[in-house]
PDB file of C-alpha atoms in Angstrom:
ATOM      1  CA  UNK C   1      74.388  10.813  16.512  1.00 53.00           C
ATOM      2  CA  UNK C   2      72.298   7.686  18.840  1.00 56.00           C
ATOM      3  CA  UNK C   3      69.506   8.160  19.817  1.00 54.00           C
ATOM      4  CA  UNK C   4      68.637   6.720  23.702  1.00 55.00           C
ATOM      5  CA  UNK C   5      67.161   3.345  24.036  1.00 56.00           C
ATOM      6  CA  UNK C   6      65.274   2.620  27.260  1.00 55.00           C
ATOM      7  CA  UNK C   7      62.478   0.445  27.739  1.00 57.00           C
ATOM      8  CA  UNK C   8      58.863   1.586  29.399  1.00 58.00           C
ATOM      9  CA  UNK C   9      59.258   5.138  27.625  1.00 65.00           C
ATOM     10  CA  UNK C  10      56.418   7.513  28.126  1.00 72.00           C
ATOM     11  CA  UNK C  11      53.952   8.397  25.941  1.00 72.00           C
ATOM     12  CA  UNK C  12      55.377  11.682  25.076  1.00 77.00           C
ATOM     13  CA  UNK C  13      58.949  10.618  25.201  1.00 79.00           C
ATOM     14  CA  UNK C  14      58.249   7.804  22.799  1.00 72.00           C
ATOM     15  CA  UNK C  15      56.857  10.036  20.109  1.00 74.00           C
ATOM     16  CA  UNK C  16      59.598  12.408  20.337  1.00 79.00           C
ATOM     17  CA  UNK C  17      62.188   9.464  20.181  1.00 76.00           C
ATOM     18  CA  UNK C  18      59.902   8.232  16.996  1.00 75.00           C
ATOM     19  CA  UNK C  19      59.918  12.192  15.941  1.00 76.00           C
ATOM     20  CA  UNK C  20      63.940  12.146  16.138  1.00 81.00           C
ATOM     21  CA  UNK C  21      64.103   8.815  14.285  1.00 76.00           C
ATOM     22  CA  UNK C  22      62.370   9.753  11.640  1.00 73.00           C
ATOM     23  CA  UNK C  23      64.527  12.949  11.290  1.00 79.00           C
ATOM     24  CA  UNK C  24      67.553  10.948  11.021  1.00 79.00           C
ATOM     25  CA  UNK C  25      66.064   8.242   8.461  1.00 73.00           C
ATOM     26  CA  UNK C  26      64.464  10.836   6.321  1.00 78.00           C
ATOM     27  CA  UNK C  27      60.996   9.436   6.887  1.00 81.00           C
ATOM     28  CA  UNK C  28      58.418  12.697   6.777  1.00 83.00           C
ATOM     29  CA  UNK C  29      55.259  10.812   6.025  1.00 84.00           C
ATOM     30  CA  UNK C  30      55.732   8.637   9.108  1.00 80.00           C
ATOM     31  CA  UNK C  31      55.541  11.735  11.151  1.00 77.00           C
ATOM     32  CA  UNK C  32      52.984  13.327   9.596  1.00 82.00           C
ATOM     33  CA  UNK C  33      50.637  10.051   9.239  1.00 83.00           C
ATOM     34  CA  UNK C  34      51.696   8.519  12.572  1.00 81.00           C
ATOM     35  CA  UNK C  35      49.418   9.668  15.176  1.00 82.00           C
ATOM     36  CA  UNK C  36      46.390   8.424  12.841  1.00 86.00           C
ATOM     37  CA  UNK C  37      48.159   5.561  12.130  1.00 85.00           C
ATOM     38  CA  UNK C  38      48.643   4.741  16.077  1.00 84.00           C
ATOM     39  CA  UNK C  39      45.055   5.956  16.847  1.00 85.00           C
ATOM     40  CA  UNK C  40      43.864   3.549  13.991  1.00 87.00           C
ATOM     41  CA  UNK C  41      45.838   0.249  15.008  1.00 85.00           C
ATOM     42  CA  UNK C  42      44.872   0.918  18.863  1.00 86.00           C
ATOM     43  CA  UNK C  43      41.272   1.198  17.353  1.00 89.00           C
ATOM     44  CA  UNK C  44      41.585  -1.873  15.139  1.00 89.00           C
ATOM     45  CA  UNK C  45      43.727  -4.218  17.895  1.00 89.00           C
ATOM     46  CA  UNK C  46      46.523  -4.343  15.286  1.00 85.00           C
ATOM     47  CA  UNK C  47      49.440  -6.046  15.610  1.00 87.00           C
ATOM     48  CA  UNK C  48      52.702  -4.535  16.147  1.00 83.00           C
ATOM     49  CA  UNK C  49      54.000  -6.386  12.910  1.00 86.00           C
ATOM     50  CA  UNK C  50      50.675  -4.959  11.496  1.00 86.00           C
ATOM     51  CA  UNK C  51      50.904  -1.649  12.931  1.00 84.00           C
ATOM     52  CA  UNK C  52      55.213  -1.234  11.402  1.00 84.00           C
ATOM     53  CA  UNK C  53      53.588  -2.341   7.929  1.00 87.00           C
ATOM     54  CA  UNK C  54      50.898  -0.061   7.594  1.00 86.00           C
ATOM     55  CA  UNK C  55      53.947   2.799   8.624  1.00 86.00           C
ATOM     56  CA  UNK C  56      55.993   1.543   6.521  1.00 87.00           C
ATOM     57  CA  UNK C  57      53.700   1.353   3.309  1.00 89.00           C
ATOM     58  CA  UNK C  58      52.652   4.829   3.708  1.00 88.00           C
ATOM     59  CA  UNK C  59      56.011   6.201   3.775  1.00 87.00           C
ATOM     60  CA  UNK C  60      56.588   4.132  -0.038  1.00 89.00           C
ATOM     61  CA  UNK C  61      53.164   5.168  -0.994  1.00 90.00           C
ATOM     62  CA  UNK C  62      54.225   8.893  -0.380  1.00 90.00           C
ATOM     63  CA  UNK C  63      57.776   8.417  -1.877  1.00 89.00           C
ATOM     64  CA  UNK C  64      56.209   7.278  -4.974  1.00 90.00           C
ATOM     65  CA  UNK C  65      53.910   9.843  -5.077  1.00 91.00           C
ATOM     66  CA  UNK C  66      57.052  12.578  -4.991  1.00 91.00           C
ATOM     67  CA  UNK C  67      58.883  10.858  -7.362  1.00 92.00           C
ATOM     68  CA  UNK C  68      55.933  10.417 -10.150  1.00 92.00           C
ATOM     69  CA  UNK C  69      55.517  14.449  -9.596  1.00 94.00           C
ATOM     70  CA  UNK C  70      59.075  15.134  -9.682  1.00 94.00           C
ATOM     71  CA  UNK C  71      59.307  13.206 -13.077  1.00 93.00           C
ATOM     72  CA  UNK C  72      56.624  14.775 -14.692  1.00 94.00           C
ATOM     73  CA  UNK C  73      57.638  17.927 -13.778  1.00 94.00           C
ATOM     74  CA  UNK C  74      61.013  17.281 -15.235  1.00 91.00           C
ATOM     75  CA  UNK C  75      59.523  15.999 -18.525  1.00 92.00           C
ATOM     76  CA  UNK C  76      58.638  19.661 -18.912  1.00 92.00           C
ATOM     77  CA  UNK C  77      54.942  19.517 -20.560  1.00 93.00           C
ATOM     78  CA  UNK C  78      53.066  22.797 -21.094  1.00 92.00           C
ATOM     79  CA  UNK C  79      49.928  21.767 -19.251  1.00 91.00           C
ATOM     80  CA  UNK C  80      48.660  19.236 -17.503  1.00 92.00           C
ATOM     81  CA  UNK C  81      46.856  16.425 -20.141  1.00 93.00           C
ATOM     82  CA  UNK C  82      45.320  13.213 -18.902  1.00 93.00           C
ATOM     83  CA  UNK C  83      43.361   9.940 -20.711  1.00 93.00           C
ATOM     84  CA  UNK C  84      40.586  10.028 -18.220  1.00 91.00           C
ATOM     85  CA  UNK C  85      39.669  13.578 -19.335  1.00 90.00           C
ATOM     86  CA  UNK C  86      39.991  12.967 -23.403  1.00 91.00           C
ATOM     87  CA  UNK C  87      36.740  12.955 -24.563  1.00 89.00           C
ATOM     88  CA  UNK C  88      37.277   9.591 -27.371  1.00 90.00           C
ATOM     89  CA  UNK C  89      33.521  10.308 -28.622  1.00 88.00           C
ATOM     90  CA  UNK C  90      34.404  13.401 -29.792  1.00 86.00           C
ATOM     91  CA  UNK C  91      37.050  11.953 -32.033  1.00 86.00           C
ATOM     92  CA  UNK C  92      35.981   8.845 -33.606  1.00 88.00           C
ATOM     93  CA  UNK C  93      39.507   8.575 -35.477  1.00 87.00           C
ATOM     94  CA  UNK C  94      41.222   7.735 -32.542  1.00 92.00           C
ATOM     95  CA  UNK C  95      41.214   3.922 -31.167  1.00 94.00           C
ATOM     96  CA  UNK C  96      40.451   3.555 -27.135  1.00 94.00           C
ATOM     97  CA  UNK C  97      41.733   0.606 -27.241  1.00 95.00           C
ATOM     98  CA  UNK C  98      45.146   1.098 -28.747  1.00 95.00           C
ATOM     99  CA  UNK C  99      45.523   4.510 -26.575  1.00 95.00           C
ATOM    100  CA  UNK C 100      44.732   2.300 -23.259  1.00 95.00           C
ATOM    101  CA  UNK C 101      47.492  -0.116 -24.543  1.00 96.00           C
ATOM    102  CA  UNK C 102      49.930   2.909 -25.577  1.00 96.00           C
ATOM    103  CA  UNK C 103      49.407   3.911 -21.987  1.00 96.00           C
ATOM    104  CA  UNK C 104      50.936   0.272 -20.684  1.00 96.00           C
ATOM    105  CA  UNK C 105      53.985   1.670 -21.645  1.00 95.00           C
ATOM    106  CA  UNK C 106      55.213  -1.397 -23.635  1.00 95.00           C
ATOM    107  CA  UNK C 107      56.608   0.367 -26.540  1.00 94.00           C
ATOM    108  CA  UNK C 108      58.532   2.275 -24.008  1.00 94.00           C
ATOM    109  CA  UNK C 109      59.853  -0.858 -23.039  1.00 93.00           C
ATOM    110  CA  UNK C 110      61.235  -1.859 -26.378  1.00 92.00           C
ATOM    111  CA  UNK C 111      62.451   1.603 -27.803  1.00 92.00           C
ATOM    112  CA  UNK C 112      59.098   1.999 -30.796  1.00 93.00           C
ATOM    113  CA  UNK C 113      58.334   4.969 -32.228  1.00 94.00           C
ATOM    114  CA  UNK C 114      54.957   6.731 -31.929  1.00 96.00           C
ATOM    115  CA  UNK C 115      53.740   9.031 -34.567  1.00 95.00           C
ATOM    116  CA  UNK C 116      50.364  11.397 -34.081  1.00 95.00           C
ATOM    117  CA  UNK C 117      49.617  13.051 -37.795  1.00 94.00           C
ATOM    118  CA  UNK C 118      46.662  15.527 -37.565  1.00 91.00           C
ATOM    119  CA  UNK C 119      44.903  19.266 -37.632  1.00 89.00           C
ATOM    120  CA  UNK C 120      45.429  21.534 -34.384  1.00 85.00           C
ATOM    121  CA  UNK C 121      42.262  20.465 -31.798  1.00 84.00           C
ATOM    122  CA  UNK C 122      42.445  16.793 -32.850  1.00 88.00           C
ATOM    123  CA  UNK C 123      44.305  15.519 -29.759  1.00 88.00           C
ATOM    124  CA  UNK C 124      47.424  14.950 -31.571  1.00 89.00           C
ATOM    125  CA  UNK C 125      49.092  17.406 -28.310  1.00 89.00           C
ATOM    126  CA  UNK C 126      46.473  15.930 -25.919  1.00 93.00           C
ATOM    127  CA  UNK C 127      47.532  11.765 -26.525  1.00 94.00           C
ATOM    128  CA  UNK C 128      51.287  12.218 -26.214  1.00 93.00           C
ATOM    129  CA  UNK C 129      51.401  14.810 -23.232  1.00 94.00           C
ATOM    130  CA  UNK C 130      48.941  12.136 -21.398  1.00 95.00           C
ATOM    131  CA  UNK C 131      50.769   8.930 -22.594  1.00 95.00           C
ATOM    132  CA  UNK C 132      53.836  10.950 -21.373  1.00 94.00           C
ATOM    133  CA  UNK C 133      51.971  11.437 -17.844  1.00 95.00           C
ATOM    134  CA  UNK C 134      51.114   7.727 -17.491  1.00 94.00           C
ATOM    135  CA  UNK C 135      55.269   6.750 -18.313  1.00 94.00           C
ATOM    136  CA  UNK C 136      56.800   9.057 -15.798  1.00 93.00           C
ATOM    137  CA  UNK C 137      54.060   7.899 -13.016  1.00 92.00           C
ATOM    138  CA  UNK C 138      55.372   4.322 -14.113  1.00 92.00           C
ATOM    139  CA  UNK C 139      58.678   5.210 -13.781  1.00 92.00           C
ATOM    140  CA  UNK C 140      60.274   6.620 -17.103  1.00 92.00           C
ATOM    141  CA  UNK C 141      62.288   9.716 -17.564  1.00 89.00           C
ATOM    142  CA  UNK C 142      59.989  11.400 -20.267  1.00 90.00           C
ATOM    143  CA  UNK C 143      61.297  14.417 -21.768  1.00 91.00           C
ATOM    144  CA  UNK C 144      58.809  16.512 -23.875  1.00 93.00           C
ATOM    145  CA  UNK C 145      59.584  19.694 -26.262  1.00 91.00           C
ATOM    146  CA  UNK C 146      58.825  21.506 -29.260  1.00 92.00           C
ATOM    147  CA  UNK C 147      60.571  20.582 -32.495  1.00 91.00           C
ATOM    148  CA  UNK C 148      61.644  24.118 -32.783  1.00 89.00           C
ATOM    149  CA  UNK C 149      63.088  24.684 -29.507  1.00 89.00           C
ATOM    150  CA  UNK C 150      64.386  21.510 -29.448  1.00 89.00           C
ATOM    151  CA  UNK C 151      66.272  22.029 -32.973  1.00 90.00           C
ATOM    152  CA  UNK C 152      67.318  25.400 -31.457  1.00 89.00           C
ATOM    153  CA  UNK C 153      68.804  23.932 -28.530  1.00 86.00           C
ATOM    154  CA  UNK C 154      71.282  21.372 -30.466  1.00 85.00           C
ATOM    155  CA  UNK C 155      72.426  24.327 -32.851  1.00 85.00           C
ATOM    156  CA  UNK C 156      73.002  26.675 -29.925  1.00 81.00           C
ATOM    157  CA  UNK C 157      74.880  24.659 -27.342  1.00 66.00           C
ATOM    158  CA  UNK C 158      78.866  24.125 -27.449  1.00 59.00           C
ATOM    159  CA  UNK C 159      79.749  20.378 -28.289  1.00 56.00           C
ATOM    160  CA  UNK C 160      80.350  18.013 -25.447  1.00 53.00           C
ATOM    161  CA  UNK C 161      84.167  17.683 -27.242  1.00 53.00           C
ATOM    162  CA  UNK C 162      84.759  20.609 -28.889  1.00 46.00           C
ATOM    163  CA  UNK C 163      86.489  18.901 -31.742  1.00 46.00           C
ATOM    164  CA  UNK C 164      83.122  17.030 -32.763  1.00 50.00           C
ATOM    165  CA  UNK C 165      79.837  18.905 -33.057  1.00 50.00           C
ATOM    166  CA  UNK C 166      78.248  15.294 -33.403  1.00 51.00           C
ATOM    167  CA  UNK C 167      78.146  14.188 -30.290  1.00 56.00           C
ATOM    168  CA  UNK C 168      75.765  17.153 -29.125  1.00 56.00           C
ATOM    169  CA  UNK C 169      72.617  14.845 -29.701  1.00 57.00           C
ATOM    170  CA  UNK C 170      73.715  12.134 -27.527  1.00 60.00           C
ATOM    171  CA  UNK C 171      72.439  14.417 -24.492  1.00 67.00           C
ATOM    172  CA  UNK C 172      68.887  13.215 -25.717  1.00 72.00           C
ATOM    173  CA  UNK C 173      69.621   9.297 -26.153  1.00 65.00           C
ATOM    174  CA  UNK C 174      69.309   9.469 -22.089  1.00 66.00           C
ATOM    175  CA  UNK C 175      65.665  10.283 -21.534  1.00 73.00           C
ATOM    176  CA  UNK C 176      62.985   7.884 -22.427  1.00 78.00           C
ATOM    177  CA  UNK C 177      60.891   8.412 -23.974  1.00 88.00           C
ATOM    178  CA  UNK C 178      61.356  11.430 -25.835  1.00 93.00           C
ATOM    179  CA  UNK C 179      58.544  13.230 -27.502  1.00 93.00           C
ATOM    180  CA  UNK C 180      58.554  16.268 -30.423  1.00 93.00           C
ATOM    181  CA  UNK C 181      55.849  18.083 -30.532  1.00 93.00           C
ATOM    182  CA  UNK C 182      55.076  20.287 -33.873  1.00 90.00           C
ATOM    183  CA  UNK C 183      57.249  18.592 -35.977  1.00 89.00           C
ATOM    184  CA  UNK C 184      56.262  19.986 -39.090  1.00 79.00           C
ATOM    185  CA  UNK C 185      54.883  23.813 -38.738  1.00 78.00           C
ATOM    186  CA  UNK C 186      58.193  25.625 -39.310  1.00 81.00           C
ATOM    187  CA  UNK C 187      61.189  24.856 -41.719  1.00 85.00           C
ATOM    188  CA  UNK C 188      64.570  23.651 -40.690  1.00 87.00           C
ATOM    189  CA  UNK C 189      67.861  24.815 -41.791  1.00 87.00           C
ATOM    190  CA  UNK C 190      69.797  21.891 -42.945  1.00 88.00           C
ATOM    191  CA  UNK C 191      72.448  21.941 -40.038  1.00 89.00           C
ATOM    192  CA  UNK C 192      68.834  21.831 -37.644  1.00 89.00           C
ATOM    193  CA  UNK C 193      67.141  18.725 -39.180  1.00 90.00           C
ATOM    194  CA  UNK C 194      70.637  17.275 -40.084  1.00 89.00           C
ATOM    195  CA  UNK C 195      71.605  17.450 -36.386  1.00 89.00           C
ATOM    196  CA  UNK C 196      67.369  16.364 -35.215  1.00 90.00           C
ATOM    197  CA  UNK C 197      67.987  13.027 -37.499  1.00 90.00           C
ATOM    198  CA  UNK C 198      71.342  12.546 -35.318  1.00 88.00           C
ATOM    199  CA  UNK C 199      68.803  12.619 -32.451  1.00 89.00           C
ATOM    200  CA  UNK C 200      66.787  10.023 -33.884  1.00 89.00           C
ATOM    201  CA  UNK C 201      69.445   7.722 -35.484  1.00 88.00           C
ATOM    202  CA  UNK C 202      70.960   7.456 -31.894  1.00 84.00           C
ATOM    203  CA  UNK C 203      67.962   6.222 -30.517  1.00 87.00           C
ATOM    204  CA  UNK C 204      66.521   3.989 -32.705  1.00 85.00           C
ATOM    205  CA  UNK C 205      65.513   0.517 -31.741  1.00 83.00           C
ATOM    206  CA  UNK C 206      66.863   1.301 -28.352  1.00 86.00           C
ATOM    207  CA  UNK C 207      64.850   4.619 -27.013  1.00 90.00           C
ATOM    208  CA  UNK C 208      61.387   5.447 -27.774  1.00 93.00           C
ATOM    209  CA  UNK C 209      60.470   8.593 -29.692  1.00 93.00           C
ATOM    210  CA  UNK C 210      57.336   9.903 -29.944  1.00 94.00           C
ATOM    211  CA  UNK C 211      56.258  13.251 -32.127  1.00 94.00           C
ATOM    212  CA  UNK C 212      53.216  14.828 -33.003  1.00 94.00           C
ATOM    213  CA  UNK C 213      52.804  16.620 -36.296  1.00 93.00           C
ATOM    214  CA  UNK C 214      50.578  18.942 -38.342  1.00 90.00           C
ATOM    215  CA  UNK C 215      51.598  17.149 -41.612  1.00 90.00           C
ATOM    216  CA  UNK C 216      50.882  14.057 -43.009  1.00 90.00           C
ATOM    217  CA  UNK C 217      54.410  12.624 -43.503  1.00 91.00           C
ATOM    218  CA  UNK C 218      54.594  13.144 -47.755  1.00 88.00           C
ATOM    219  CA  UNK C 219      54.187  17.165 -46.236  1.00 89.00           C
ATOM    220  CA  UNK C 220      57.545  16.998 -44.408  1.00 90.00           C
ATOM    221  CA  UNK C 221      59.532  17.843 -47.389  1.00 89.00           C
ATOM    222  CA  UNK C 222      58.282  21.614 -45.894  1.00 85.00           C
ATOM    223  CA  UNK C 223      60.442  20.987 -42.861  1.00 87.00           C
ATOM    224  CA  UNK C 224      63.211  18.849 -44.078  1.00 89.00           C
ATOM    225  CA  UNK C 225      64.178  20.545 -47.282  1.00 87.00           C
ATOM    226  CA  UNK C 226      66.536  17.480 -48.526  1.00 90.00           C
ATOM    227  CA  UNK C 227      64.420  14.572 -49.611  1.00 91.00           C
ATOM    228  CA  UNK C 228      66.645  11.862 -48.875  1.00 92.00           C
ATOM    229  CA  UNK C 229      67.308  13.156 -45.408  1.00 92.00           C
ATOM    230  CA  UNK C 230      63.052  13.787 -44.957  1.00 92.00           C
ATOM    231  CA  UNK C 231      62.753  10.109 -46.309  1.00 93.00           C
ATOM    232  CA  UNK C 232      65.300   8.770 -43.997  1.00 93.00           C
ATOM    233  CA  UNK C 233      63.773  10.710 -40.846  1.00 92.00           C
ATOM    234  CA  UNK C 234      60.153   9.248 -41.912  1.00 93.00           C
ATOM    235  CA  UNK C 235      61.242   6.078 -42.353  1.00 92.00           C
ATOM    236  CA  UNK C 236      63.477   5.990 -38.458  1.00 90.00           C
ATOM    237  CA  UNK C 237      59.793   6.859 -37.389  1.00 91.00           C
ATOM    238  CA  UNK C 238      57.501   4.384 -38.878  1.00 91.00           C
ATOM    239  CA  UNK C 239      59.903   1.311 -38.584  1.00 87.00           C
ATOM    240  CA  UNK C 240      57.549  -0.834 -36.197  1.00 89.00           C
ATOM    241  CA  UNK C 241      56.095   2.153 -34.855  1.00 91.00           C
ATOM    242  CA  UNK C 242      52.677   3.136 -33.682  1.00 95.00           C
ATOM    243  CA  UNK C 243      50.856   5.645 -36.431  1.00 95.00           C
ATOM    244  CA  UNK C 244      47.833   7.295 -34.702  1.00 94.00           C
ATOM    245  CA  UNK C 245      45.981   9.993 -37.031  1.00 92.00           C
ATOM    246  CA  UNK C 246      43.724  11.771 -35.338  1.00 90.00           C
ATOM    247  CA  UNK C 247      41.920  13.543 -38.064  1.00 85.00           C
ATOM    248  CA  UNK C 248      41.306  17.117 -39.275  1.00 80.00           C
ATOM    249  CA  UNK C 249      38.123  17.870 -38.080  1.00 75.00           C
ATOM    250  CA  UNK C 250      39.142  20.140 -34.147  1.00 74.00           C
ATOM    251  CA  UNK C 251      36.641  18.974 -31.889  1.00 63.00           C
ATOM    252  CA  UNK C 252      37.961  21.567 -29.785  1.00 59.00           C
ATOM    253  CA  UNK C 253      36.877  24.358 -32.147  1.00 57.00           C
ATOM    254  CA  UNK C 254      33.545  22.413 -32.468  1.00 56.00           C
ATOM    255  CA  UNK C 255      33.154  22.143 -28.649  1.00 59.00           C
ATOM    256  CA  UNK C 256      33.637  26.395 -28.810  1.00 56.00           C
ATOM    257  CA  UNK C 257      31.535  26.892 -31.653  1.00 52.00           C
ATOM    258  CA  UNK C 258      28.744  24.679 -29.943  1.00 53.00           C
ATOM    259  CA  UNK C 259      28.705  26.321 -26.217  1.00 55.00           C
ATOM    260  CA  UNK C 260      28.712  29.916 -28.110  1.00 50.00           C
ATOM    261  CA  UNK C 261      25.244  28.626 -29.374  1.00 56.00           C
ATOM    262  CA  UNK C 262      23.876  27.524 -26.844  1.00 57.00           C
ATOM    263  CA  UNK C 263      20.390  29.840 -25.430  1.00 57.00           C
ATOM    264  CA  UNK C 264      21.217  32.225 -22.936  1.00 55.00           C
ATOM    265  CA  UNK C 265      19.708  31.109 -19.531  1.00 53.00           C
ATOM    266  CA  UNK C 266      18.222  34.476 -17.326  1.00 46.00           C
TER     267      UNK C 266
END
């Protein structure tokens, strides 16, 4: 399908003939934006070279916009977390200044690990769900899950060959980076954390992992019931990794406690 070409087109007949371009290019935000857009650069005496920019650039603004929102949702967090609303007084434990560079996404970029140890209203669920935010709006396919279901997941589902069980983890050596939450609260069965190290083996030093856990790492043996397998899945997560321990003191329990005493106003 053309559409016709004539010079000295009317007002209306041009913005249909922009209206049926668009349709066929797949551009939405130009027809949305572009009768501000014209009123602006008629306004502002813009050029036409100036006038097709400031189109165009909207229409990649927008498309990054939908693709940032598609990726987080995809990463599948429970609720929306972000840095500018963690409150880093509250927690003294926790370094600004290495979050803000965790949020650059350079140990993305060369496949570290990242490892939050502390209590339940530390931030240990806050940091990663946020860092997580801040990757997929750069660009990175972020996947986020709980250790259990996660675990659950590789037991449960058939074997891409079903000669070789093994290969079920490499599903999870495609998103990156890849983040565990409550890695610690609940035990594994040995055919779980044997197939979670799989997980981890496959990505190391080439995807990031990042997990967030209850228990100081000499506590795993709770989870991973065969010490040289729990030593071996501590140390694929502390090689040149990131170790952020945010403490055991919830601020978040402190913040309740503090608002329920608080005067009543009348």
């Amino acid at each position: 399908m053309s559409i016709p070409r004539q010079r000295g087109l009317t007002e209306q007949a041009a913005t249909a003939a922009i209206d049926q371009a668009r349709r066929m290019l797949r551009l939405p935000t130009i027809r949305s934006q572009f009768p501000e857009l014209a009123e602006t650069a008629g306004r502002e005496q813009m050029s036409y070279l100036g006038f097709l920019s400031e189109l165009l650039l909207a229409e990649c603004d927008d498309r990054a916009r939908r693709r940032s929102e598609r990726r987080i949702k995809a990463a599948g967090f429970p609720r929306d977390k972000f840095l500018r609303k963690f409150d880093f007084d509250a927690n003294p434990n926790i370094d600004p200044a290495m979050v803000h560079t965790l949020a650059t996404c350079e140990w993305i970029k060369k496949g570290l690990p990242l490892c939050l140890i502390g209590d339940s209203g530390t931030g240990k669920s806050h940091l990663p769900i946020a860092l997580g935010t801040e990757a997929a709006m750069a660009g990175h396919r972020f996947k986020y899950g709980l250790a259990t279901n996660l675990v659950n997941e590789l037991v449960s589902k058939p074997p891409i060959e079903a000669t070789d069980q093994d290969h079920r983890p490499l599903r999870y050596g495609r998103v990156d980076p890849l983040c565990i939450d409550e890695l610690g609260y609940m035990e594994l069965n040995r055919r779980g954390a044997e197939l979670l190290f799989q997980v981890l083996t496959e990505r190391e030093n080439k995807n990031s992992v990042a997990i967030a856990s209850n228990e100081s790492f000499s506590g795993w043996t709770k989870t991973f019931t065969d010490p040289r397998l729990c030593t071996a899945t501590v140390d694929r997560l502390t090689s040149n990794g990131t170790i952020i321990e945010t403490g055991t003191d919830s601020y978040r329990l402190a913040t309740t406690r503090a608002r329920a005493e608080e005067p009543a106003t009348s």
